[in-house]
Phi, psi and omega in degrees: 000137186264013173086346188259040170160180182254177192292321185291324171301317179288331176290326173303313190290346176285342182265144178232148176230145001274144175216168178275141174228146173247121187244132180240133180248141176215141184203179176296145181275068183222140184071209173241085175295321181300314177306311180298318180292318175301316187292309188301313189286309176319324189291343183245331174219086187296338193254027186273137173284171179300310173320334188283359189224129189225139179248149174214116174277157178291163183316310179270007180070011174295329182236155179220139183243134180244116186249128183246124178252127180212163179263107183265132177291318188206171185289324182293326173286326180294310172317303181310311183300311179305314177298313179304314180293314184293342185269343179284136191292329189283337191263126179268333178200136175238128182237000000 
């Protein structure tokens, strides 16, 4: 580190916008996790097509991961999506 900023500023400089990002939300394979993720993301990126979302069940089928691929327009938009997903009780992990 060069001493002219903190680690957060350096990490932020690695992100560019607009750019394509893949956000993965994981939770138990109960209810409709895909619909929950779609609704939470749609509040911040309303024009995403169904093809922007992909699901994958764990080997035993107990867990489900939903990956959303989107072109984020700003750091604020990306942060808002991560916050929305992270605060939902059905979602255990967001990457």
